[in-house]
mmCIF file of C-alpha atoms in Angstrom:
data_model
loop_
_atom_site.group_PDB
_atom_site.id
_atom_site.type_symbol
_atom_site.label_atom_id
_atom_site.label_comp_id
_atom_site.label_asym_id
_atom_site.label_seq_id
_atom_site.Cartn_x
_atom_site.Cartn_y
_atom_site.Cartn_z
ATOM 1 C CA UNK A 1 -25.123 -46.344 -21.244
ATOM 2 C CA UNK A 2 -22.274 -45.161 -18.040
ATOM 3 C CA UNK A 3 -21.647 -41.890 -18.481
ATOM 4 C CA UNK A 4 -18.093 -40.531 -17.102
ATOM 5 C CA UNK A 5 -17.958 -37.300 -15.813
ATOM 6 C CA UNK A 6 -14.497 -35.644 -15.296
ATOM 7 C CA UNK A 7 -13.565 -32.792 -13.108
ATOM 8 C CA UNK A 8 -12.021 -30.185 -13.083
ATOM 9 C CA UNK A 9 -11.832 -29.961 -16.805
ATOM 10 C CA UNK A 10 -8.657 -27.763 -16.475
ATOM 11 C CA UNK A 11 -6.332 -28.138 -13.439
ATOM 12 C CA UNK A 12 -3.355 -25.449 -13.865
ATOM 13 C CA UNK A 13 -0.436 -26.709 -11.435
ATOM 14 C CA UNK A 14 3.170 -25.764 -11.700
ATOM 15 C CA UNK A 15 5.625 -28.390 -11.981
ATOM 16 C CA UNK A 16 6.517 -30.199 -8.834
ATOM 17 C CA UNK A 17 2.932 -29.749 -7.355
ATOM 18 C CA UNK A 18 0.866 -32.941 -6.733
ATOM 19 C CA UNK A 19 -2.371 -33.590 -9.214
ATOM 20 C CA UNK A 20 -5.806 -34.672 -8.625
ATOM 21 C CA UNK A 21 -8.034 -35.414 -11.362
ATOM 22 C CA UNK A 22 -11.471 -36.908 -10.467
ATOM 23 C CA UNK A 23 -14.266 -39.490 -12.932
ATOM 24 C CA UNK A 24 -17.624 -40.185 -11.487
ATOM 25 C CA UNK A 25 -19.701 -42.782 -13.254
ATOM 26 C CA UNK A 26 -23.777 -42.871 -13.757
ATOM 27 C CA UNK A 27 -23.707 -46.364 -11.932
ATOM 28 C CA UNK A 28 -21.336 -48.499 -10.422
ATOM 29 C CA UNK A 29 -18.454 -49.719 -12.956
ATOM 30 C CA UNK A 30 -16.972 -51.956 -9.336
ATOM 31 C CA UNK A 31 -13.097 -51.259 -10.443
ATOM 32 C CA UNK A 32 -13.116 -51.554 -14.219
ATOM 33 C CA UNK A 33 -11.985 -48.050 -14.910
ATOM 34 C CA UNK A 34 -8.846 -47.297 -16.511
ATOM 35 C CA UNK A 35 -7.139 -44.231 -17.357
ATOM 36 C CA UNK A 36 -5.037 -42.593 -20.407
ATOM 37 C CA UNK A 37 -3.152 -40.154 -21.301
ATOM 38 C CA UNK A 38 -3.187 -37.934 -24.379
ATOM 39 C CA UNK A 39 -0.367 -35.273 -25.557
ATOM 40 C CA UNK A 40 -1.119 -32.786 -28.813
ATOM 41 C CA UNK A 41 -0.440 -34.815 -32.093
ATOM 42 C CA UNK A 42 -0.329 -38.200 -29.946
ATOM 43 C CA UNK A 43 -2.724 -41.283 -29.878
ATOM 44 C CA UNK A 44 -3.691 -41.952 -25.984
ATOM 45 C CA UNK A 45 -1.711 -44.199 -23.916
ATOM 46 C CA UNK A 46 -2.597 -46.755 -20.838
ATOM 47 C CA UNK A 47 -1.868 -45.382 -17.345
ATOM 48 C CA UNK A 48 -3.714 -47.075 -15.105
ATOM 49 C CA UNK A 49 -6.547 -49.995 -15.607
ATOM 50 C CA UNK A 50 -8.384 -51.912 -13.079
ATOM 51 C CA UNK A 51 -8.679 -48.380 -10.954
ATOM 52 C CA UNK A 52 -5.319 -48.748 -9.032
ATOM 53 C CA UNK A 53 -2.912 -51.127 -11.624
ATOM 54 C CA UNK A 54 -0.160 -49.050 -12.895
ATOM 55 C CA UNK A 55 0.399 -50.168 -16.926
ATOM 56 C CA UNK A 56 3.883 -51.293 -18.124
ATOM 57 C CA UNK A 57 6.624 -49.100 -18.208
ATOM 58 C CA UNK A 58 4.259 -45.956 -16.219
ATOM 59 C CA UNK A 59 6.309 -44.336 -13.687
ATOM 60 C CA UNK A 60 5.038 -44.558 -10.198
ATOM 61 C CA UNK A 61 4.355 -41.037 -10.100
ATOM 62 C CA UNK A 62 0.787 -41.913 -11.122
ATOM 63 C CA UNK A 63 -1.728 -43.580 -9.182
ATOM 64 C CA UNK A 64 -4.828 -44.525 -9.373
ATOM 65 C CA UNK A 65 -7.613 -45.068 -6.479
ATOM 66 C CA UNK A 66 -11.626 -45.663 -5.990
ATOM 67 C CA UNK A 67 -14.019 -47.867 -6.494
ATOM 68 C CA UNK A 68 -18.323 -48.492 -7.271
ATOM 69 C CA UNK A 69 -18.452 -44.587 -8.849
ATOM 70 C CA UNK A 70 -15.486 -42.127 -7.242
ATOM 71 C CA UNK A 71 -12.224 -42.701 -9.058
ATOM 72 C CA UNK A 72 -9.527 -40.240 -8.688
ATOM 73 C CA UNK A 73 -5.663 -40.286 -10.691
ATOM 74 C CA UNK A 74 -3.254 -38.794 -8.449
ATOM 75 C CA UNK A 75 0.316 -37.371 -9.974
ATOM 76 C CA UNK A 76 2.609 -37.241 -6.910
ATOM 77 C CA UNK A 77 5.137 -34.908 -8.070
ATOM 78 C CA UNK A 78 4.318 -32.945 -11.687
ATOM 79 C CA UNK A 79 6.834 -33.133 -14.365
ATOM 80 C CA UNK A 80 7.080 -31.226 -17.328
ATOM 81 C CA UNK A 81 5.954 -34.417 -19.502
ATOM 82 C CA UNK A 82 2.978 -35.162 -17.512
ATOM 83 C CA UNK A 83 0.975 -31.966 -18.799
ATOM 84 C CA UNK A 84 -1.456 -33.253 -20.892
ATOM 85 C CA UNK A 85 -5.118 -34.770 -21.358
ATOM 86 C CA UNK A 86 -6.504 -36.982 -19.119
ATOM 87 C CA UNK A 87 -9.452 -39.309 -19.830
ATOM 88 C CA UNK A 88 -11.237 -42.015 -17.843
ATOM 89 C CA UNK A 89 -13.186 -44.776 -19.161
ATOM 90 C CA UNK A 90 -15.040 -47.420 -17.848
ATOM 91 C CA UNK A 91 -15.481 -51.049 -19.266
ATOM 92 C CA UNK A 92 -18.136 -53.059 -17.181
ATOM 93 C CA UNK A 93 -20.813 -52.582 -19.255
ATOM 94 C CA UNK A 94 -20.653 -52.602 -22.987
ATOM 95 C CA UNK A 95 -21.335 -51.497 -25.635
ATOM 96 C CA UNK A 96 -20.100 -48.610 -25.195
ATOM 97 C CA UNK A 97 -17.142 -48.412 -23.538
ATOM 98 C CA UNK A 98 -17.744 -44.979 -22.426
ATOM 99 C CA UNK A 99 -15.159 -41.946 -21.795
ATOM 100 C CA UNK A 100 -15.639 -39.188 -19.982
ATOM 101 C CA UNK A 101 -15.187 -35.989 -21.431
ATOM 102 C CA UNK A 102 -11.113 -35.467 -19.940
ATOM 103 C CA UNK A 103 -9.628 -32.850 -18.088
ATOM 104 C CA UNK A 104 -6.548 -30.764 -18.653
ATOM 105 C CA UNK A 105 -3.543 -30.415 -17.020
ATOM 106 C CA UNK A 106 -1.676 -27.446 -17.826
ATOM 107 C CA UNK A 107 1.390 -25.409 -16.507
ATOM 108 C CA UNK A 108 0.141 -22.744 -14.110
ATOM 109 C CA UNK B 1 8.211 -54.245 -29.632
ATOM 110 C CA UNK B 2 4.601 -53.334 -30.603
ATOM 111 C CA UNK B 3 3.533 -51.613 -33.489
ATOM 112 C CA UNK B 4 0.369 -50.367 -34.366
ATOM 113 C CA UNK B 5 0.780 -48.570 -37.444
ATOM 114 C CA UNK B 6 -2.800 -47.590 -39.479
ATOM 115 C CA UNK B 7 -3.221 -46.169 -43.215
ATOM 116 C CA UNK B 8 -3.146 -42.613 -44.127
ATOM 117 C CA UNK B 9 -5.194 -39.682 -44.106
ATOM 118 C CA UNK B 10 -8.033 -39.731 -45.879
ATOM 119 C CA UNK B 11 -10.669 -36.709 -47.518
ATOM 120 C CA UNK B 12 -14.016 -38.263 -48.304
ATOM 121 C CA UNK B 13 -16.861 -36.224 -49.959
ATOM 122 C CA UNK B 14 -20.176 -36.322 -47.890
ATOM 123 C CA UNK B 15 -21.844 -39.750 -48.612
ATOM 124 C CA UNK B 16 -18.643 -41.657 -49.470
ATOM 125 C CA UNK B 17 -17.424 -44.866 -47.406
ATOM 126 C CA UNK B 18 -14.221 -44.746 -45.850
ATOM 127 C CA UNK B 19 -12.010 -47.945 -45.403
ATOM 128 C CA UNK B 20 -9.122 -47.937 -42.895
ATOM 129 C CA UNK B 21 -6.560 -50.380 -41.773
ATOM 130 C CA UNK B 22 -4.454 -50.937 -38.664
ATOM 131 C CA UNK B 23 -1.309 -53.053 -38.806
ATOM 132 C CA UNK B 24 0.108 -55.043 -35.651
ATOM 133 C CA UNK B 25 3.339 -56.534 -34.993
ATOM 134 C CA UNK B 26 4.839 -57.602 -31.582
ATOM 135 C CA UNK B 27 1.787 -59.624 -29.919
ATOM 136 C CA UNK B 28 -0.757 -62.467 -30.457
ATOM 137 C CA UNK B 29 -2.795 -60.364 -32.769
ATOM 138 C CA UNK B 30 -5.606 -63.306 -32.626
ATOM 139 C CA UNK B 31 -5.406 -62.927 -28.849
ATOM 140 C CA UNK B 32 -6.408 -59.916 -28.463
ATOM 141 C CA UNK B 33 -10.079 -57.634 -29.664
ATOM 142 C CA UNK B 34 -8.987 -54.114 -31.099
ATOM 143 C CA UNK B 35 -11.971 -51.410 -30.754
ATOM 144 C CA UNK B 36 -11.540 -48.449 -33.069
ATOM 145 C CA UNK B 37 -11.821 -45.279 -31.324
ATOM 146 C CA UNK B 38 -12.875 -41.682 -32.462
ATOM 147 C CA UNK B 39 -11.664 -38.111 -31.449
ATOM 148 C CA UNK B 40 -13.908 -35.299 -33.377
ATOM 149 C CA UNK B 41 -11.653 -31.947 -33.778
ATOM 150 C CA UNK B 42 -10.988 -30.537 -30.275
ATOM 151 C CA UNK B 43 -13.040 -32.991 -28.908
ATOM 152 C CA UNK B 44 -13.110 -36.309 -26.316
ATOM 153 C CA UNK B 45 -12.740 -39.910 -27.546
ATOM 154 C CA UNK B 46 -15.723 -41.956 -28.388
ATOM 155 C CA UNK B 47 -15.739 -45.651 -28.784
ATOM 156 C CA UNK B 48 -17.086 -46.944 -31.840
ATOM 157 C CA UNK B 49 -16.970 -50.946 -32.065
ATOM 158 C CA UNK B 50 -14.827 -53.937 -30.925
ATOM 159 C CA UNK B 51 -13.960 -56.943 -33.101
ATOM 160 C CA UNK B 52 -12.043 -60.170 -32.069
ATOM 161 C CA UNK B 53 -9.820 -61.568 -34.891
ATOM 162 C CA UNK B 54 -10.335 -65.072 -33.016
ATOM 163 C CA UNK B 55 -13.147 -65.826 -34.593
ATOM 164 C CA UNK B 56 -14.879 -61.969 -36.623
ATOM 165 C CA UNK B 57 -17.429 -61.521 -33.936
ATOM 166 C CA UNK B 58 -18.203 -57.945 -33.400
ATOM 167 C CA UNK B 59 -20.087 -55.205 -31.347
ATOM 168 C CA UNK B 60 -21.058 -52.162 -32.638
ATOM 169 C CA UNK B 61 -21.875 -48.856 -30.491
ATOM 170 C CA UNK B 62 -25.652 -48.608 -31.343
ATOM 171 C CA UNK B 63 -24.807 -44.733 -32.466
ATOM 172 C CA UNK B 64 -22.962 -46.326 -35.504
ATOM 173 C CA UNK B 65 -24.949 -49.821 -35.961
ATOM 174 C CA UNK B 66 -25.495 -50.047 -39.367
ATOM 175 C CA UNK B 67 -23.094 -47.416 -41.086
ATOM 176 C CA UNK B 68 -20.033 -49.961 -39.840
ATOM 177 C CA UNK B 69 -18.171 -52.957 -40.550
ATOM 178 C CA UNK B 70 -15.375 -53.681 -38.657
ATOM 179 C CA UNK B 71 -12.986 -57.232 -40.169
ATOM 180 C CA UNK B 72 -9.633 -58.361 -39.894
ATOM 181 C CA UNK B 73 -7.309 -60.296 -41.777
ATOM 182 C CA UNK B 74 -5.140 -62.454 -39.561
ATOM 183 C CA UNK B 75 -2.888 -63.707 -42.352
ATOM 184 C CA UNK B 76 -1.660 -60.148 -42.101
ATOM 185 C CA UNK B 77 -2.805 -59.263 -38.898
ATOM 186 C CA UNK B 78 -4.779 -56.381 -40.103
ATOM 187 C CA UNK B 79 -7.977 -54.884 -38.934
ATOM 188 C CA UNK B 80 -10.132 -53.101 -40.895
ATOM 189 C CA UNK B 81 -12.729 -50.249 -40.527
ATOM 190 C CA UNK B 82 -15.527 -49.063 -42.232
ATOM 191 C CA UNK B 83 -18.080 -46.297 -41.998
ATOM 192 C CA UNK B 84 -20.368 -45.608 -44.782
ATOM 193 C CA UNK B 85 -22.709 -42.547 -45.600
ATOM 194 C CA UNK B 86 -20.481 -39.998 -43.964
ATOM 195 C CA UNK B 87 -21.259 -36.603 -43.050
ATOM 196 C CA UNK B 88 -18.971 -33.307 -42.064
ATOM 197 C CA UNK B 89 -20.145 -34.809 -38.635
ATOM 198 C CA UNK B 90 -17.396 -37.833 -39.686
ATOM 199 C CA UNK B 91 -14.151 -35.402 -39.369
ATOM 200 C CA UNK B 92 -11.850 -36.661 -36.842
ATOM 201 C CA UNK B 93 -9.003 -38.903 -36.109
ATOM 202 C CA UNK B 94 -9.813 -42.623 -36.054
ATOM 203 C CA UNK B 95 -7.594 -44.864 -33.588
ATOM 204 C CA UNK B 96 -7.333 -48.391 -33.506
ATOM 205 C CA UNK B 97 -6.414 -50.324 -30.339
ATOM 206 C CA UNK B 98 -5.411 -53.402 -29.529
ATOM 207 C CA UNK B 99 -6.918 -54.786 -25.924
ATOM 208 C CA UNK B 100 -4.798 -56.188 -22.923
ATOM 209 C CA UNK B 101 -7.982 -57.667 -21.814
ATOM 210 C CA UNK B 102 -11.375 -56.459 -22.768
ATOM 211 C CA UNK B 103 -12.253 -52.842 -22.962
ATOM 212 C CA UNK B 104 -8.148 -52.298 -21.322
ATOM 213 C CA UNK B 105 -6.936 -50.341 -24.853
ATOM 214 C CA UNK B 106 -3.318 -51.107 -24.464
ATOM 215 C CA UNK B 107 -1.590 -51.160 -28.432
ATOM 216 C CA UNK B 108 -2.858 -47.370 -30.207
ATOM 217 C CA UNK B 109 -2.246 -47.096 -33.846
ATOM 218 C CA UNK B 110 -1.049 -43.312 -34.286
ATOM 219 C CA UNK B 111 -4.413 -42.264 -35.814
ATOM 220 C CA UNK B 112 -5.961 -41.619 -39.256
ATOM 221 C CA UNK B 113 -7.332 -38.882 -39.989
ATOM 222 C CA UNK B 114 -10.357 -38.429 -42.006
ATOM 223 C CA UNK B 115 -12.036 -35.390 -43.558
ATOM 224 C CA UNK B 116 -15.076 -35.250 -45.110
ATOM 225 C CA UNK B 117 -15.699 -32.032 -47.114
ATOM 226 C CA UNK B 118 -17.901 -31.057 -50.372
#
């Protein structure tokens, strides 16, 4: 089994400021990692798959980067919506697809 | 537009089975494998299983082999979810999701919740 490690689990930013979120995998996942989002009360939603691809209708804001086992989600500019959970997950070897454990971004 | 739209909460006493269902509308559903997805209270999400509605074929996480069944129905385009023998350790919110391409979870249902509680 991958195992995803996320850090930091909490990143306290204030609105505005850019956002860097890091995953690590056990082994090499090449670039099948995708991101999500998760707000209180919400189901998660696609950001980012294939490392760098943007999903539909995600705001450009958000980017994605890395490759092998470094992956990092950039959010360029912070707005009040994007404060939230973030989880990676990989999906080149199954089963599992395998999270990691998410980090936090709150308002500073 | 897509809809993903699952059953209702559910309280199960240890030991019980739950059943739950997930809905689409607004895509191929026989396109597309849906996994089913678990979030324990407070906690990160954990994949569970995958089916395809193409043809039934399934994979199972080996943590729940054997205490799941995952089907569909693709006259309604409803996929199902099982887990038998449950414990307190069975609290959480169950998603289902439908897949862009495999293991990219595009289409979330908005959760069920499920209790389990003597």
């Amino acid at each position: 089994e991958i195992v995803m490690t996320q850090f930091p689990a909490t990143l306290s930013m204030s609105p505005g400021e850019r956002a860097i979120l890091s995953c690590r995998a056990s082994q090499s996942v090449n670039t099948n990692l995708a991101w999500y989002q998760q707000k209180p009360g919400q189901a998660p939603r696609l950001l980012i798959y294939g490392a760098t691809t943007r999903a539909t209708g995600i705001p450009v804001r958000f980017s994605g980067s890395g490759s092998g086992t470094e992956f990092t989600l950039t959010i360029s500019s912070l707005q009040s919506e994007d404060f939230a959970l973030y989880y990676c997950q990989q999906y080149k070897n199954w089963p599992p697809w395998t999270f990691g454990q998410g980090t936090k971004v709150e308002i500073k | 537009q897509v809809q993903v739209v699952q059953s209702g909460g559910e309280v199960k006493k240890p030991g019980a089975s739950v059943k739950i269902s997930c809905t689409a509308s607004g895509y191929t559903f026989i396109n597309h494998g849906i996994s089913w997805v678990r979030q324990a209270p407070g906690q990160g999400l954990e994949w569970m299983g995958w089916i395809t509605p193409y043809n039934g074929r399934t994979t199972y996480a080996q943590k729940f082999q054997g205490r799941v069944t995952m089907t569909t129905d693709t006259s309604t385009n409803t996929a199902y979810m099982e887990l038998r023998s449950l414990t307190s350790d069975d609290t959480g919110i169950y998603y289902c999701a439908g897949e862009a391409a495999a293991g990219i979870l595009v289409y979330w249902g908005q959760g069920t919740h499920v209790t389990v509680s003597s």
